XYZ file of C-alpha atoms in Angstrom:
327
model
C 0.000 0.000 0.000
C 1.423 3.580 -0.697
C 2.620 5.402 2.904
C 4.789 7.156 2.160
C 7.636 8.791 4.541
C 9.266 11.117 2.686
C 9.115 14.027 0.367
C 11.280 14.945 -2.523
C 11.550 18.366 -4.264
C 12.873 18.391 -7.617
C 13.721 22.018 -7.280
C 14.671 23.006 -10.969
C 15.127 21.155 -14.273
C 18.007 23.844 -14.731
C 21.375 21.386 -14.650
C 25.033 22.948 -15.658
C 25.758 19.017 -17.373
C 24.044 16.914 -20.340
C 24.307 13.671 -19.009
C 23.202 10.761 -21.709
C 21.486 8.689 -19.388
C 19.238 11.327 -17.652
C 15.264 11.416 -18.322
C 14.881 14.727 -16.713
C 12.513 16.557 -19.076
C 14.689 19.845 -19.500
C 12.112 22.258 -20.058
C 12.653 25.268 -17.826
C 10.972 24.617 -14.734
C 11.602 25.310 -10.510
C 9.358 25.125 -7.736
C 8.364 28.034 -5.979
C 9.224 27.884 -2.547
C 6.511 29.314 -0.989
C 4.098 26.776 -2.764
C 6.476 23.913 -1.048
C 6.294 25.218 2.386
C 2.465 25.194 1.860
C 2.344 21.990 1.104
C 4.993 21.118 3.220
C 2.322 22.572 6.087
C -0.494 20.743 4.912
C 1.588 17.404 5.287
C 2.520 18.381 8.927
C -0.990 19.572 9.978
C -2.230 16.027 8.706
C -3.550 13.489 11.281
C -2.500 10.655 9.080
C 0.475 11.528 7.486
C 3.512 9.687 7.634
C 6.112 11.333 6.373
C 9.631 12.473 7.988
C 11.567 12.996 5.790
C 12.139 16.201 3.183
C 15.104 15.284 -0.084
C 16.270 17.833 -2.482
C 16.728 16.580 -6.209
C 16.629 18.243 -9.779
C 17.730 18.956 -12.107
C 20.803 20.748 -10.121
C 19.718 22.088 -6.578
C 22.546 24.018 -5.772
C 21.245 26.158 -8.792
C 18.263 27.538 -6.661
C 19.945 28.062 -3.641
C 17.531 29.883 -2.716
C 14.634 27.652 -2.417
C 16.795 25.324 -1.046
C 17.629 27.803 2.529
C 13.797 28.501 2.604
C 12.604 25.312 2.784
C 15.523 23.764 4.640
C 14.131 26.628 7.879
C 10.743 26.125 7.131
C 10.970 22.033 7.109
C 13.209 22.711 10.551
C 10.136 24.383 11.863
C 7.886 21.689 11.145
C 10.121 18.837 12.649
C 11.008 17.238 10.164
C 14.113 15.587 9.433
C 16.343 15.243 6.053
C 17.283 12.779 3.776
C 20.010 13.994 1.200
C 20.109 16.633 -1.396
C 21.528 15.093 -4.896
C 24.259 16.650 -6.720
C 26.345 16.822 -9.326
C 28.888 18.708 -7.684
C 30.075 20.630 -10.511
C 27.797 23.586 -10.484
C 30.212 26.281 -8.820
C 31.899 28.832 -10.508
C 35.136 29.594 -8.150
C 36.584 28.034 -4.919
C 34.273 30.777 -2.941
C 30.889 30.106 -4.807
C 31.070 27.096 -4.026
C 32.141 27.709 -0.498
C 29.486 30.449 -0.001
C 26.461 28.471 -1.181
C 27.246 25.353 0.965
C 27.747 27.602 3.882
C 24.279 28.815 3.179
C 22.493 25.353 3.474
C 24.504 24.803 6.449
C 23.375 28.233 8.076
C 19.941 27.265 7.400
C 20.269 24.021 9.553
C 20.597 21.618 7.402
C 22.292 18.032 8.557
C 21.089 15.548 5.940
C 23.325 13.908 3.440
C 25.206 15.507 0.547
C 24.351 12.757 -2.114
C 27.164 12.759 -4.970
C 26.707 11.482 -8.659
C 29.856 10.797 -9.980
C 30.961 8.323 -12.969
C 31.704 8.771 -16.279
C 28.138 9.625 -17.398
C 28.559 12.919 -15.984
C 32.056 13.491 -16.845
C 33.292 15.870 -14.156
C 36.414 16.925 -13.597
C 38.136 14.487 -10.613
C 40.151 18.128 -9.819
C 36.984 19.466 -8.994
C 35.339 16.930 -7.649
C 38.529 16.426 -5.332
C 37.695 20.192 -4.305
C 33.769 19.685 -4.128
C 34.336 16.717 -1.503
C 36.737 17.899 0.760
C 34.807 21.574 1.305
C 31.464 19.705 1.754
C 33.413 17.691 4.693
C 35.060 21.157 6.123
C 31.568 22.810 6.471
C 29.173 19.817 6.980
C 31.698 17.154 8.489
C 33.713 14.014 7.040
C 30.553 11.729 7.329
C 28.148 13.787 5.566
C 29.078 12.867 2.074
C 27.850 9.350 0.116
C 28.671 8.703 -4.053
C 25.931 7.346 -6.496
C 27.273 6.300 -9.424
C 26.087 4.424 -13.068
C 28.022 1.468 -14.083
C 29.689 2.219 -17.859
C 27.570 1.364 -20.118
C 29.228 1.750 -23.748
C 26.297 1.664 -25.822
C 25.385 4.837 -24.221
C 28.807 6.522 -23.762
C 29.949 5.784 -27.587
C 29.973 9.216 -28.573
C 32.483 9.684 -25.465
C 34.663 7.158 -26.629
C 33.630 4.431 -23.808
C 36.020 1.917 -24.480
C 38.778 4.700 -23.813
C 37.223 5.250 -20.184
C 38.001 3.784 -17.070
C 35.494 1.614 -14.975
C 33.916 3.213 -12.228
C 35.773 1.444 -10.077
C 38.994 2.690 -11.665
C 37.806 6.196 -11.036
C 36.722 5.299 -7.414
C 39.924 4.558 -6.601
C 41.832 7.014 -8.044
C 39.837 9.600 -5.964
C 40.692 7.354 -2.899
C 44.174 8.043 -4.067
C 43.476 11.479 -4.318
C 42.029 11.974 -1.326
C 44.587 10.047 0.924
C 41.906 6.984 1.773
C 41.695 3.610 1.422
C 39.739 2.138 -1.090
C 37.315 -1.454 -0.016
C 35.050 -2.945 -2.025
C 32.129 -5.714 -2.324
C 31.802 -5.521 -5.961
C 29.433 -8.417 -8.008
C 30.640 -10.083 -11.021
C 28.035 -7.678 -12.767
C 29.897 -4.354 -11.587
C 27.118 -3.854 -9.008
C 28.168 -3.099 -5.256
C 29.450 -0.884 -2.765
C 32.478 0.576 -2.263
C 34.015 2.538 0.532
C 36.837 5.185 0.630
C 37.946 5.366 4.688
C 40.111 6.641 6.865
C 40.267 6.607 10.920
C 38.286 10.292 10.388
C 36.545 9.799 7.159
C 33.894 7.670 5.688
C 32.576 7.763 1.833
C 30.453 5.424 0.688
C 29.859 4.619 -3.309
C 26.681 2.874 -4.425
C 27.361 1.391 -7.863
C 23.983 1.039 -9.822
C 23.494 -0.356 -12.870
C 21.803 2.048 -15.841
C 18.151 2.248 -16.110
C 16.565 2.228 -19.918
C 13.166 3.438 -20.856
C 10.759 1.071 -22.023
C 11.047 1.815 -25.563
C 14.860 1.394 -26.017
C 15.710 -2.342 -27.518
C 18.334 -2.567 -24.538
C 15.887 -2.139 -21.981
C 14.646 -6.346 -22.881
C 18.633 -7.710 -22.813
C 17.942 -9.394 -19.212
C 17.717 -13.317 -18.484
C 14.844 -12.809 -15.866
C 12.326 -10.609 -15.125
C 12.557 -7.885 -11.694
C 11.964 -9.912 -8.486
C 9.910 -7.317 -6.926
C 6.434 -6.412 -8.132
C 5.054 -3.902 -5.748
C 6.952 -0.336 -5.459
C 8.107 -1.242 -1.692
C 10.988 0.553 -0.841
C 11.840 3.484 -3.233
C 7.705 3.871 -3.916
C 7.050 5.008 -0.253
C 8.169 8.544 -1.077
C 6.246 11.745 -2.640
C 8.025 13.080 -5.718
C 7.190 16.839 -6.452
C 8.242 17.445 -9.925
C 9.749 21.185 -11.042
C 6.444 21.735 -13.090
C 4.629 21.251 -9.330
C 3.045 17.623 -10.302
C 3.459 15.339 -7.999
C 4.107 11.588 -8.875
C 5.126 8.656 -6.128
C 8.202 6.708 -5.857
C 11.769 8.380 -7.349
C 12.246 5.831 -10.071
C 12.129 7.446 -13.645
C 8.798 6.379 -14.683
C 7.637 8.920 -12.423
C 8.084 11.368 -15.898
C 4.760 9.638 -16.875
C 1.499 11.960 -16.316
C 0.048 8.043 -15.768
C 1.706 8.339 -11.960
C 0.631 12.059 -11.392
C -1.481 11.590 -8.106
C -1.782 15.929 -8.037
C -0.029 19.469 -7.808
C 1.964 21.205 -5.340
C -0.782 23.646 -4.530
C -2.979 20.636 -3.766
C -3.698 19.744 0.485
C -2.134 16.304 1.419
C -5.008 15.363 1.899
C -6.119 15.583 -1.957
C -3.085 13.811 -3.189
C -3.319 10.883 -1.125
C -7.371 10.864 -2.234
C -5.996 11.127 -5.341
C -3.289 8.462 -5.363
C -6.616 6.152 -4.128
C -7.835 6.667 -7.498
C -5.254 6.379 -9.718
C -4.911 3.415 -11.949
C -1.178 2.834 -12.019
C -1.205 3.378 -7.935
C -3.410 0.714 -7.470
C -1.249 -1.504 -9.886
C 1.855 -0.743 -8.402
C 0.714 -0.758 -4.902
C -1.497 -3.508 -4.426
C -2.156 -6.058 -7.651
C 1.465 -5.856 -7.922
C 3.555 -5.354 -11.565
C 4.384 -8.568 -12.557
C 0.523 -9.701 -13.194
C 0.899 -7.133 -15.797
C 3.670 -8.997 -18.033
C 0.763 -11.912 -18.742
C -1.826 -9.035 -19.353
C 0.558 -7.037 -21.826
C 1.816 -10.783 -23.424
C -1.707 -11.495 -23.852
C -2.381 -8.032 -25.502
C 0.657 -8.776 -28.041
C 2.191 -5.450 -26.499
C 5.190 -6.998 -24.493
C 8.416 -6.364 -26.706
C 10.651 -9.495 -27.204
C 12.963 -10.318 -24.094
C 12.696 -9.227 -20.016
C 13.622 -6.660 -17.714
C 14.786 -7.382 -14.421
C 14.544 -2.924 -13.641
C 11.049 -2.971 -12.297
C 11.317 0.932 -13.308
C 11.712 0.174 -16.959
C 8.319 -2.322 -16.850
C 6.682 0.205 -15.018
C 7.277 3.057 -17.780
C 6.207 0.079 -20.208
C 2.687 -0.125 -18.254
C 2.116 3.593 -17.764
C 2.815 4.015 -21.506
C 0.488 1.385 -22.749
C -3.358 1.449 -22.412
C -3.699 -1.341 -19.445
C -6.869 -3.336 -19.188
C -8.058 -4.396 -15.547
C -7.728 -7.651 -15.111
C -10.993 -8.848 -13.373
């Protein structure tokens, strides 16, 4: 059933990097932040709300620093706690930009994460990077930081020359290197793990991921076996406010589809969660589950050839295709 415990702003759609593997829609969009501390109020005022949490994603964040301090004060207000704000940590002009804005969101109380994408889809500089990490740990504290990064994928990075780049792993330890730590790791065959980059006063984890396709891309249906789980359990218990102010569940990419819109930022709590009642894809994802939808779509003839074991990528396939109920 959807409960969900946290809320994520996707402040802006505004991003300094073109990263091949991002769905963002880049139209130019960003939340207004006095819309997001009203609804922000309407979650705390309700009786049967269960959300904690507040998350900062984009687009960039650090791009609308603004929104980020007002909402960071007003969320402190309301008691709630934080989760992480994403970035690519390349968005600074100068050694003091980027130490001004951070000192900002620290001013304005905030002690969540400082969530890091870094791989070779987004091509930053490891100088900068190198400088991004170690003044995020000066003002916020040498535990405060944690990597996400995309596991190559050279089909997508061909225009980048892929086969010239190093592994993620190869990059995660040459920051290590850079940064004076040692460098663990509890890697999979498939490139899949965690990594860690420690010292006796430091600690940085690295979640390696594997890249997500949409539905319609061929390599999407490449997988032996379809996705174990079929109900949106642990990334689905979280309300997504888009930069255009609709508000979708769950932070996986098919959120992009108006199928999983469940309301607006200016709407009460109250009238999303009515909402997300009566939504079709909720109620799939939620409670029949996904996978009695591969038999539906099969039956249908609109299942492409192969599986997907990234419940994301089926659930774009479902929101994009016109679902019968099964009775």
């Amino acid at each position: 059933m959807f409960n969900p415990t946290e809320i994520i702003f996707a402040v802006t759609t505004a991003c300094n990097l073109h990263c091949p593997h991002c769905f963002v829609n880049r139209e130019p969009n960003n939340l207004s932040a006095d819309e997001a501390i009203q609804f922000l109020e309407s979650v705390h005022n309700s009786t049967n709300s269960s959300i904690e949490k507040v998350g900062f994603s984009g687009g960039e964040p650090f791009l609308s620093t603004g929104f980020l301090t007002d909402v960071i004060k007003a969320a402190i207000d309301m008691d709630f706690m934080f989760d992480r704000i994403m970035t690519n940590g390349d968005w600074w002009k100068s050694d003091d930009d980027l130490r001004t804005t951070l000192k900002k969101i620290y001013d304005a109380g905030y002690d969540g994460k400082i969530g890091l994408s870094y791989d070779n889809f987004h091509g930053q500089s490891e100088d900068r990077i190198v400088t991004f990490i170690q003044t995020v740990w000066d003002i916020f504290g040498t535990d405060s930081l944690e990597i996400q990064s995309v596991k190559n994928s050279n089909s997508t990075l061909t225009a980048n020359s892929a086969s010239t780049l190093p592994s993620i792993t190869e990059k995660l330890k040459s920051l290590a290197e850079r940064l004076k730590l040692t460098y663990e790791e509890n890697i999979a065959e498939s490139g899949l793990g965690i990594a860690s980059l420690s010292d006796d006063g430091h600690f940085l984890p690295a979640y390696i991921q594997t890249e997500s396709y949409q539905a319609n891309d061929s390599r999407a249906w490449q997988d032996k076996s379809w996705f174990k789980d079929e109900h949106c359990a642990e990334m689905g218990q979280i309300i997504f406010v888009h930069a255009t102010g609709d508000i979708a569940p769950c932070c996986g990419f098919a959120n992009e589809n108006p199928a999983l819109f469940i309301g607006k930022i200016t709407d009460s709590f109250g009238k999303v969660m009515e909402n997300a009642g009566q939504n079709r894809m909720m109620k799939i994802c939620y409670e029949e589950g996904l996978s009695k939808q591969i038999k539906i779509l099969e039956k249908e003839g609109k299942l492409p050839q192969g599986k997907t074991s990234d419940i994301c990528t089926f659930c774009d396939l479902v929101c994009r295709r016109a679902v019968k109920s099964e009775e």
